[in-house]
Tab-separated table of C-alpha atoms and ligand atoms in Angstrom:
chain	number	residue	atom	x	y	z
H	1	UNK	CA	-37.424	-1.225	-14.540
H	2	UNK	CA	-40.012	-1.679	-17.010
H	3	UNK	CA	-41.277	-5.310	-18.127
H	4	UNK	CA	-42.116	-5.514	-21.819
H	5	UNK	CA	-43.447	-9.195	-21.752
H	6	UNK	CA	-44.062	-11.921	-19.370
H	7	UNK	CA	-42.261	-10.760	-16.397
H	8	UNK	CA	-38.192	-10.825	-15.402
H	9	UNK	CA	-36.025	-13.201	-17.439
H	10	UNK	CA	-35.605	-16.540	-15.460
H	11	UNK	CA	-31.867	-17.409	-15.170
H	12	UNK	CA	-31.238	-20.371	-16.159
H	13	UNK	CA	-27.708	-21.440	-14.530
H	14	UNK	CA	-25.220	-23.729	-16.647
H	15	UNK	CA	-24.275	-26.507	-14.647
H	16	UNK	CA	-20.570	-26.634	-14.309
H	17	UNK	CA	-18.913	-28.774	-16.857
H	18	UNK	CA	-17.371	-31.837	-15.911
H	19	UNK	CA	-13.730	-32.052	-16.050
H	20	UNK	CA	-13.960	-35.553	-17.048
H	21	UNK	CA	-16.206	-34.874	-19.781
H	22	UNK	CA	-14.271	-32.288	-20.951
H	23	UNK	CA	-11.291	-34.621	-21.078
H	24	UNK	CA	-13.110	-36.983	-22.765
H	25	UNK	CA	-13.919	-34.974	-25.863
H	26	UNK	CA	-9.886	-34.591	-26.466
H	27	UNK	CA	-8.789	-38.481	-27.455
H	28	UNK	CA	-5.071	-37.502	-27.566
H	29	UNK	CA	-2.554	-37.288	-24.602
H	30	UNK	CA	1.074	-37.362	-25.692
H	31	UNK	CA	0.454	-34.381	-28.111
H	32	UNK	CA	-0.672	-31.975	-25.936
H	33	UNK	CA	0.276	-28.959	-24.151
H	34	UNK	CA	-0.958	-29.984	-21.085
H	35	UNK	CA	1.043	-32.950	-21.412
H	36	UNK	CA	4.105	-31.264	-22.381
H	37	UNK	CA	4.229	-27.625	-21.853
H	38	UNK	CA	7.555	-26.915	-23.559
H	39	UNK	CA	8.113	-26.990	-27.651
H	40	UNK	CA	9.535	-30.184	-28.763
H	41	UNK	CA	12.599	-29.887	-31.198
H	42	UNK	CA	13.631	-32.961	-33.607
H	43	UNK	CA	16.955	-33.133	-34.305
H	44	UNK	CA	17.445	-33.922	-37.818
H	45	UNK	CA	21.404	-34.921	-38.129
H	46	UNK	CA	21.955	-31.546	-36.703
H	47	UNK	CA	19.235	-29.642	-38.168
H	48	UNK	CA	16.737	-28.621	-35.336
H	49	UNK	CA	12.926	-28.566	-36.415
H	50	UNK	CA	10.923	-26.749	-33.659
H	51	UNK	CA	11.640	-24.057	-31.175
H	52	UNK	CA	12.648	-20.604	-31.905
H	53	UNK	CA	14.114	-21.221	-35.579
H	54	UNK	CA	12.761	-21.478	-38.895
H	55	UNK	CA	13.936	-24.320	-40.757
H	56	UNK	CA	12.707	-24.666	-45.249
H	57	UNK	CA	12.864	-27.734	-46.450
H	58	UNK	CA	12.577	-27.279	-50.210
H	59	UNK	CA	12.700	-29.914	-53.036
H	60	UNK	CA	10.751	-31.641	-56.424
H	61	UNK	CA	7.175	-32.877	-56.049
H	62	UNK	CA	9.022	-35.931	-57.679
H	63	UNK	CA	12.190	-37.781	-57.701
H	64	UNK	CA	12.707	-38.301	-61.361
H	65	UNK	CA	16.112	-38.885	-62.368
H	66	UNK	CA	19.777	-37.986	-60.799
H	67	UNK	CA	20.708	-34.799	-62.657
H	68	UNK	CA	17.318	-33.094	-61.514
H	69	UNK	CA	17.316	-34.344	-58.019
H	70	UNK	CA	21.131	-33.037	-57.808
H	71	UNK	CA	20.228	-29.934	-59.221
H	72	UNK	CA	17.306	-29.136	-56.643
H	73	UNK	CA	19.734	-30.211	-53.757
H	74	UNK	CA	22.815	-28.316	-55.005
H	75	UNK	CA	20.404	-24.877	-55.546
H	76	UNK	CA	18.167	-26.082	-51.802
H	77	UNK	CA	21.950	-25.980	-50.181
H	78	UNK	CA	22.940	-22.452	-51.746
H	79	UNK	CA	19.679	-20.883	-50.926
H	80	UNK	CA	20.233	-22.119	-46.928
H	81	UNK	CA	17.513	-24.802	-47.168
H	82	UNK	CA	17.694	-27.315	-44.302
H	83	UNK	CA	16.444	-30.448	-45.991
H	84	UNK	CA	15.912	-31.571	-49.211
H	85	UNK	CA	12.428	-33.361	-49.938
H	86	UNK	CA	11.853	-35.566	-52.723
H	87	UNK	CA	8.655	-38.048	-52.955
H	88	UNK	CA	9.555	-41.211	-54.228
H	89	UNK	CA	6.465	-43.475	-53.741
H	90	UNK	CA	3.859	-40.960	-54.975
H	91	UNK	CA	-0.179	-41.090	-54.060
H	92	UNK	CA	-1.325	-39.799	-57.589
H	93	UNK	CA	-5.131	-39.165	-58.033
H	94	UNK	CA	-4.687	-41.726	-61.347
H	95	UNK	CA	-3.397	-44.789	-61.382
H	96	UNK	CA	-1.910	-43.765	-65.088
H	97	UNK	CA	-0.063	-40.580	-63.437
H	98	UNK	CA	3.663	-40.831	-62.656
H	99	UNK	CA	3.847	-43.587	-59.767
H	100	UNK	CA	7.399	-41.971	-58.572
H	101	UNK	CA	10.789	-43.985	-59.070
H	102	UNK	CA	10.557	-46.030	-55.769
H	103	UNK	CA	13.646	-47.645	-53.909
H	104	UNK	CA	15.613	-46.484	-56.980
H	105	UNK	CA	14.343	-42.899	-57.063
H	106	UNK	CA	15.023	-43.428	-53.346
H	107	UNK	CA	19.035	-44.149	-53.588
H	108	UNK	CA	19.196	-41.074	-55.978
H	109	UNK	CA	17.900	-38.993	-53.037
H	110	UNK	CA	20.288	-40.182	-50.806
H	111	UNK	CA	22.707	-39.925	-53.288
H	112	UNK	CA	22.243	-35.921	-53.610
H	113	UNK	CA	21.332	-35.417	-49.860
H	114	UNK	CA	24.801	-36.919	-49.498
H	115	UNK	CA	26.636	-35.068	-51.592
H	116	UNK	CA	25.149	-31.560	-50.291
H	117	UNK	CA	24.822	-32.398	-46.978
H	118	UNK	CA	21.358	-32.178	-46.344
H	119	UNK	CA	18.994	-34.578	-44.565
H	120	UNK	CA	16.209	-36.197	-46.724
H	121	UNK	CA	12.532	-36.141	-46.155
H	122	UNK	CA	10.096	-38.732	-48.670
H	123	UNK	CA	6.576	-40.258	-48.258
H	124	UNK	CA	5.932	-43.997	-47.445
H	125	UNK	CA	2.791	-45.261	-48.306
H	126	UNK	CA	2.263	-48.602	-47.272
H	127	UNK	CA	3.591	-49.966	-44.149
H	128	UNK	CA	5.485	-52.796	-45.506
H	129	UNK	CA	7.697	-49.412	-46.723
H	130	UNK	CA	8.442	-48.111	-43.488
H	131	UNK	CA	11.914	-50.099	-41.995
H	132	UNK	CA	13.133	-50.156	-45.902
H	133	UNK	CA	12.750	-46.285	-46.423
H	134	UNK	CA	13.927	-45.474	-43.377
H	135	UNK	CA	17.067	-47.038	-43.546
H	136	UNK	CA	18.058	-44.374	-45.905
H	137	UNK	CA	15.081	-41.429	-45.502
H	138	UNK	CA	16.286	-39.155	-42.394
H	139	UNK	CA	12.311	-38.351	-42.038
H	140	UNK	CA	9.450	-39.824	-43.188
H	141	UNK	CA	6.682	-37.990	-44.594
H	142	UNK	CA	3.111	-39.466	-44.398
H	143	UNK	CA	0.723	-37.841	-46.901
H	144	UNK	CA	-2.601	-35.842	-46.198
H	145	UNK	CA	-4.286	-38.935	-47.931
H	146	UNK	CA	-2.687	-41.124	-45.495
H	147	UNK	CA	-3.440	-39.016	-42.246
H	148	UNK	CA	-6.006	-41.771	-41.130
H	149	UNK	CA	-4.148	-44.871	-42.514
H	150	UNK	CA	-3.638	-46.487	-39.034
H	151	UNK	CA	-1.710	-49.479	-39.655
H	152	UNK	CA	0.784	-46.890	-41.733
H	153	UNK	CA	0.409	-44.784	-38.406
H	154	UNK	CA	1.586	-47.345	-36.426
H	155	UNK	CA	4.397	-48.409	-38.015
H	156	UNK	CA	5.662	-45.146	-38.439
H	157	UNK	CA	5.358	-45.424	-34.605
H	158	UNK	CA	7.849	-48.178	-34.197
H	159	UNK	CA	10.586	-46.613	-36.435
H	160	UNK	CA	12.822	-44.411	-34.726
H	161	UNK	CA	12.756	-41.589	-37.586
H	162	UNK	CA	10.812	-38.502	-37.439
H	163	UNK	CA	7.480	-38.102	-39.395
H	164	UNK	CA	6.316	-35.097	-41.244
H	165	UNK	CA	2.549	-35.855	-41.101
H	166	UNK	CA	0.457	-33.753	-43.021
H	167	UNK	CA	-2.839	-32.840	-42.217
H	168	UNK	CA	-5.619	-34.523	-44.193
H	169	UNK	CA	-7.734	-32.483	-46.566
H	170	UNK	CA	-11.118	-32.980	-44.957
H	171	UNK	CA	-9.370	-33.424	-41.352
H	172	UNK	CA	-10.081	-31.009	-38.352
H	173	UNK	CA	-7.506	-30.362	-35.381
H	174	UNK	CA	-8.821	-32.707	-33.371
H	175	UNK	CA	-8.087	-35.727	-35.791
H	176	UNK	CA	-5.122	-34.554	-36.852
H	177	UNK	CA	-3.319	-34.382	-33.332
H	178	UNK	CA	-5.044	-37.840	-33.029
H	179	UNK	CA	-3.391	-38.693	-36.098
H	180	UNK	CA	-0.018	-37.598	-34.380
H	181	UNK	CA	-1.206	-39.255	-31.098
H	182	UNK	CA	-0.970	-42.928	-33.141
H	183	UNK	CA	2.881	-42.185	-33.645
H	184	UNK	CA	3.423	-41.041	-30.624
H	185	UNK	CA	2.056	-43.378	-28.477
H	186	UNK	CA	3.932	-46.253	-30.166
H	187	UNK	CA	6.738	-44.783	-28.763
H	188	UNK	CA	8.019	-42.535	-31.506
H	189	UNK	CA	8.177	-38.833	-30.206
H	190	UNK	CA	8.998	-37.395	-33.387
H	191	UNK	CA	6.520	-36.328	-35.084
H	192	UNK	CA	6.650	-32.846	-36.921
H	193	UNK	CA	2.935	-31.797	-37.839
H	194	UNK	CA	2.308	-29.743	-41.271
H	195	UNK	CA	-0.647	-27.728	-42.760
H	196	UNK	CA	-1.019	-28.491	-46.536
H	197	UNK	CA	-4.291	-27.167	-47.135
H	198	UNK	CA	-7.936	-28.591	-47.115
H	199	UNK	CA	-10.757	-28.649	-49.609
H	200	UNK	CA	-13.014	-26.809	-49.221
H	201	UNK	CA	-16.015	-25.216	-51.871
H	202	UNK	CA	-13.263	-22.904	-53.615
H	203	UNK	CA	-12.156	-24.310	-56.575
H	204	UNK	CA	-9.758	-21.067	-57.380
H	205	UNK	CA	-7.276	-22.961	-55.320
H	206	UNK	CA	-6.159	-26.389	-55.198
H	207	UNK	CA	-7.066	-26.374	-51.695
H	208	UNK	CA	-7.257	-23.539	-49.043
H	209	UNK	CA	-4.814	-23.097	-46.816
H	210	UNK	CA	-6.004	-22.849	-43.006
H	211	UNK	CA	-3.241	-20.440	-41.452
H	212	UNK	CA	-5.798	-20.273	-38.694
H	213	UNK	CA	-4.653	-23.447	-37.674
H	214	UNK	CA	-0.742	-22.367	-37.107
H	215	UNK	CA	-2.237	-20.408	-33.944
H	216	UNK	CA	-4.158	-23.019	-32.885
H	217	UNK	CA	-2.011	-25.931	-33.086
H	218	UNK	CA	0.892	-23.752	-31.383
H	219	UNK	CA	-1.342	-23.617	-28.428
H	220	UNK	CA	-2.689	-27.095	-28.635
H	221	UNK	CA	0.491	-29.231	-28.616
H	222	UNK	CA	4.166	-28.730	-28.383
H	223	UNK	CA	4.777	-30.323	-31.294
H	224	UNK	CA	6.756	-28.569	-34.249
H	225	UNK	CA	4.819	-27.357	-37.398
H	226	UNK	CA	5.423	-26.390	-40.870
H	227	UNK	CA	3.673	-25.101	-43.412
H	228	UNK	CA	3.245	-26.447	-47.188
H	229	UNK	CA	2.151	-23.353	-49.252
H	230	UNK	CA	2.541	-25.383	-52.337
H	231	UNK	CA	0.089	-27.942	-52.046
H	232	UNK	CA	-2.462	-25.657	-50.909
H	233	UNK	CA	-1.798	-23.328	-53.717
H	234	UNK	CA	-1.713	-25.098	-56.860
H	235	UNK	CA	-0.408	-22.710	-58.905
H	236	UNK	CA	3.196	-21.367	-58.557
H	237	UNK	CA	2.356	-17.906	-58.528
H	238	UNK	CA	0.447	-18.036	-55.177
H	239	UNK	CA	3.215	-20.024	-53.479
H	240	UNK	CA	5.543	-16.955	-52.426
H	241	UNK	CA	2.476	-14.987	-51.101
H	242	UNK	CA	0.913	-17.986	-49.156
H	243	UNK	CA	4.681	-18.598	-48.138
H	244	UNK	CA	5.156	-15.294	-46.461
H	245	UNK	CA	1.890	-14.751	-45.211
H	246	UNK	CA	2.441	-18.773	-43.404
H	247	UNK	CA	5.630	-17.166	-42.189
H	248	UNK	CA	3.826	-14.533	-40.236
H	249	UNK	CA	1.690	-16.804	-38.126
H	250	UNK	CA	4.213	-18.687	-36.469
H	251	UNK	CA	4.838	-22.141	-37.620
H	252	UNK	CA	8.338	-23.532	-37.203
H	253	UNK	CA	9.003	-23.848	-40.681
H	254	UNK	CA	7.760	-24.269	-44.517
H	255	UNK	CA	8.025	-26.950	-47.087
H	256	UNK	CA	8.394	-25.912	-50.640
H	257	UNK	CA	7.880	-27.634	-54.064
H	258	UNK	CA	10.355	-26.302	-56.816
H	259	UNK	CA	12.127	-27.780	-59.735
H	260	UNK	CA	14.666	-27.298	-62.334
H	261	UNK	CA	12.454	-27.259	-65.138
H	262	UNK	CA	8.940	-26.748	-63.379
H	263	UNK	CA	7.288	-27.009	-67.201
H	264	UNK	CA	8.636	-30.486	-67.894
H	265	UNK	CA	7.930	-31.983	-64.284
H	266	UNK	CA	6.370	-34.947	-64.096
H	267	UNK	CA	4.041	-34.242	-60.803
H	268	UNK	CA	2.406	-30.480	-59.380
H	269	UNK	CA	4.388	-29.087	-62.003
H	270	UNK	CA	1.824	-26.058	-61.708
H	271	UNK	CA	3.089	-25.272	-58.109
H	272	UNK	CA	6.467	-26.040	-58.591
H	273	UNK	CA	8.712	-22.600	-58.010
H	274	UNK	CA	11.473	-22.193	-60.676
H	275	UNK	CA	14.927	-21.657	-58.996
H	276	UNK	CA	14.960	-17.946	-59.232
H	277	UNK	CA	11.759	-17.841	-57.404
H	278	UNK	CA	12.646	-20.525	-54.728
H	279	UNK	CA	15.453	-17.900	-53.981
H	280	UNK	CA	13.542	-15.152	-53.898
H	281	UNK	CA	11.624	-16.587	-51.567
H	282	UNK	CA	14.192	-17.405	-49.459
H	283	UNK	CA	15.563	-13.799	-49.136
H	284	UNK	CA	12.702	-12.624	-48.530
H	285	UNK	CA	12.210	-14.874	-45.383
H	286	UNK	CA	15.780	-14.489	-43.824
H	287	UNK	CA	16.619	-11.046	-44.971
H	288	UNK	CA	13.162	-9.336	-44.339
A	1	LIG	C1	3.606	-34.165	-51.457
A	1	LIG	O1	4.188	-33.618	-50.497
A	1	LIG	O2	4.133	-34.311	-52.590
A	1	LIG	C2	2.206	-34.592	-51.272
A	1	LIG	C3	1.682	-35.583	-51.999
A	1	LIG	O3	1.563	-33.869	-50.348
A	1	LIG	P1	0.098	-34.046	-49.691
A	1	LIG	O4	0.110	-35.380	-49.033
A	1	LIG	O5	0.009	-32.901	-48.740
A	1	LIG	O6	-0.899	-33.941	-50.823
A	2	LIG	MN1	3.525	-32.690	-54.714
C-alpha cells in the first residue's frame, strides 16, 4: 500500500465507556424504558390513553361561557372525541389578555363533561390549584411554560390524577422526561407526555412542531404521548395537515383546539378549527 504522508495512521482506540457514566448523563429513572419495558395506559374513567389506541381529546383554547363550552362538548362527543379540554386558568403572554374564567369557568366544564359523558382535561398553574382543580378536572394539564415549574411538578405528584405535561418550548428530551420524572417519583404514575411545538428561528409558524420526537420518546419511555398540532401551528389551516402527518409517527393520541365561533374566541382563535373542520379531521383519522 502506498503512504501519501507521514507513515500508517496510528489507531487511536476509544476507551470503553463507562456504564456508570453513561447512566449518569440520563437523570430520570421511573420514565424509562429500561425501567419499564411495557407501554403504560391511564385509565381515564374508562377512556384508555396509551397502548395500541388512539384517543383525540378536542376542545376551546378557553372556557368562556356555558353555551360555548356545551357546544364544543356536544360536537367533541358526536365526532368520537375521548375527552373534552377546556383551559380555565390561562398562561397568556399579557397580563391584559383573557385570564380564563377560573373555578367558575371550571364548574361549567364539568358541567358539559357531565352532561356528554366525557372526562375533562384543564391547566393548573400554581400549585395552591392543584387539590381544588382536581377535585373536579379528571386530568390535569401542566403547560409548556410550566414544564420546569418544580414546586407545580411536585404537587401534581401528590394528586392522584393524571397529568398531560407538555413539553416546554425551548426544552430537549432529556428535560422533558425529567420533567415527567418529578411527577412520577412523587408517586403519581400518571403522567401522559405531549409535543406542542418549540421555538425555534421560523417565525412562519407559531412554533415548529418536532414529530421527530414521537419516535424518540416511544423508544425512550413507556409513557403515553400525544400530539398538539394546534399550538405548534398557529394558524387553523395547518392544524389538519400537522394533525395527520402527527398521526403517522406514532403517538398515542392528539389534542385539538376548535371552537364554535373560532372568529369571536377569546384565546388562539387563529388555530382554533371550526366544527366542520374538527370533523373532518376526525374522519379522516378513523376512516382513513
Ligand atoms: C393550551 O393548551 O391552551 C396551552 C396554553 O398550551 P401550551 O402550554 O402548550 O402553550
Ligand atoms: Mn390555547
Amino acid at each position: 500500500m502506498e503512504v501519501l504522508a507521514g507513515g500508517a495512521p496510528e489507531v487511536i482506540e476509544e476507551p470503553p465507556e463507562q456504564p456508570a457514566a453513561r447512566k449518569e448523563k440520563v437523570g430520570y429513572k421511573l420514565a424509562s424504558r429500561d425501567h419499564k419495558p411495557d407501554d403504560t395506559i391511564i385509565d381515564v374513567r374508562g377512556v384508555r390513553i396509551g397502548g395500541p389506541g388512539f384517543v383525540v381529546i378536542a376542545g376551546p383554547c378557553a372556557v368562556e361561557s356555558p353555551e360555548q363550552i356545551l357546544k364544543c362538548a356536544r360536537y367533541v362527543r358526536e365526532c368520537g372525541g375521548a375527552l373534552l379540554r377546556g383551559g380555565c386558568f390561562k398562561p397568556r403572554t399579557s397580563p391584559y389578555s383573557f385570564q380564563g374564567l377560573g373555578f367558575e369557568g371550571l364548574q361549567m366544564l364539568a358541567d358539559a363533561g357531565r352532561e356528554y359523558d366525557l372526562p375533562i382535561v384543564t391547566e393548573v398553574l400554581s400549585p395552591a390549584d392543584v387539590e381544588p382543580v382536581a377535585r373536579y378536572a379528571d386530568v390535569l394539564q401542566i403547560g409548556a411554560r410550566n414544564m420546569q415549574n418544580f414546586s407545580l411538578l411536585s404537587e401534581a405528584g401528590r394528586s392522584n390524577r393524571p397529568v398531560l405535561l407538555k413539553r416546554g418550548m425551548m426544552s430537549t428530551m432529556d428535560e422533558f422526561l425529567n420533567a415527567a420524572e418529578y411527577i412520577l417519583d412523587r408517586g403519581n404514575h400518571q403522567v401522559i407526555l405531549c409535543e406542542r411545538g418549540i421555538r425555534t428561528f421560523e417565525t412562519a409558524t407559531r412554533n415548529t412542531l418536532d414529530l421527530g420526537s414521537i419516535p424518540i420518546l416511544r423508544r425512550l419511555t413507556h409513557l403515553p404521548i400525544l400530539v398538539d398540532p394546534s399550538h405548534a401551528a398557529g394558524r387553523r389551516e395547518l392544524v389538519i395537515p400537522l394533525a395527520l402527518a402527527a398521526h403517522a409517527v406514532g403517538p398515542h393520541g392528539l389534542i385539538v383546539e376548535m371552537h364554535p365561533e373560532p372568529e369571536k374566541a377569546l384565546s388562539d382563535g387563529p388555530q382554533a378549527l371550526h366544527f366542520s373542520e374538527f370533523a373532518d379531521l376526525m374522519r379522516r383519522i378513523y376512516q382513513g
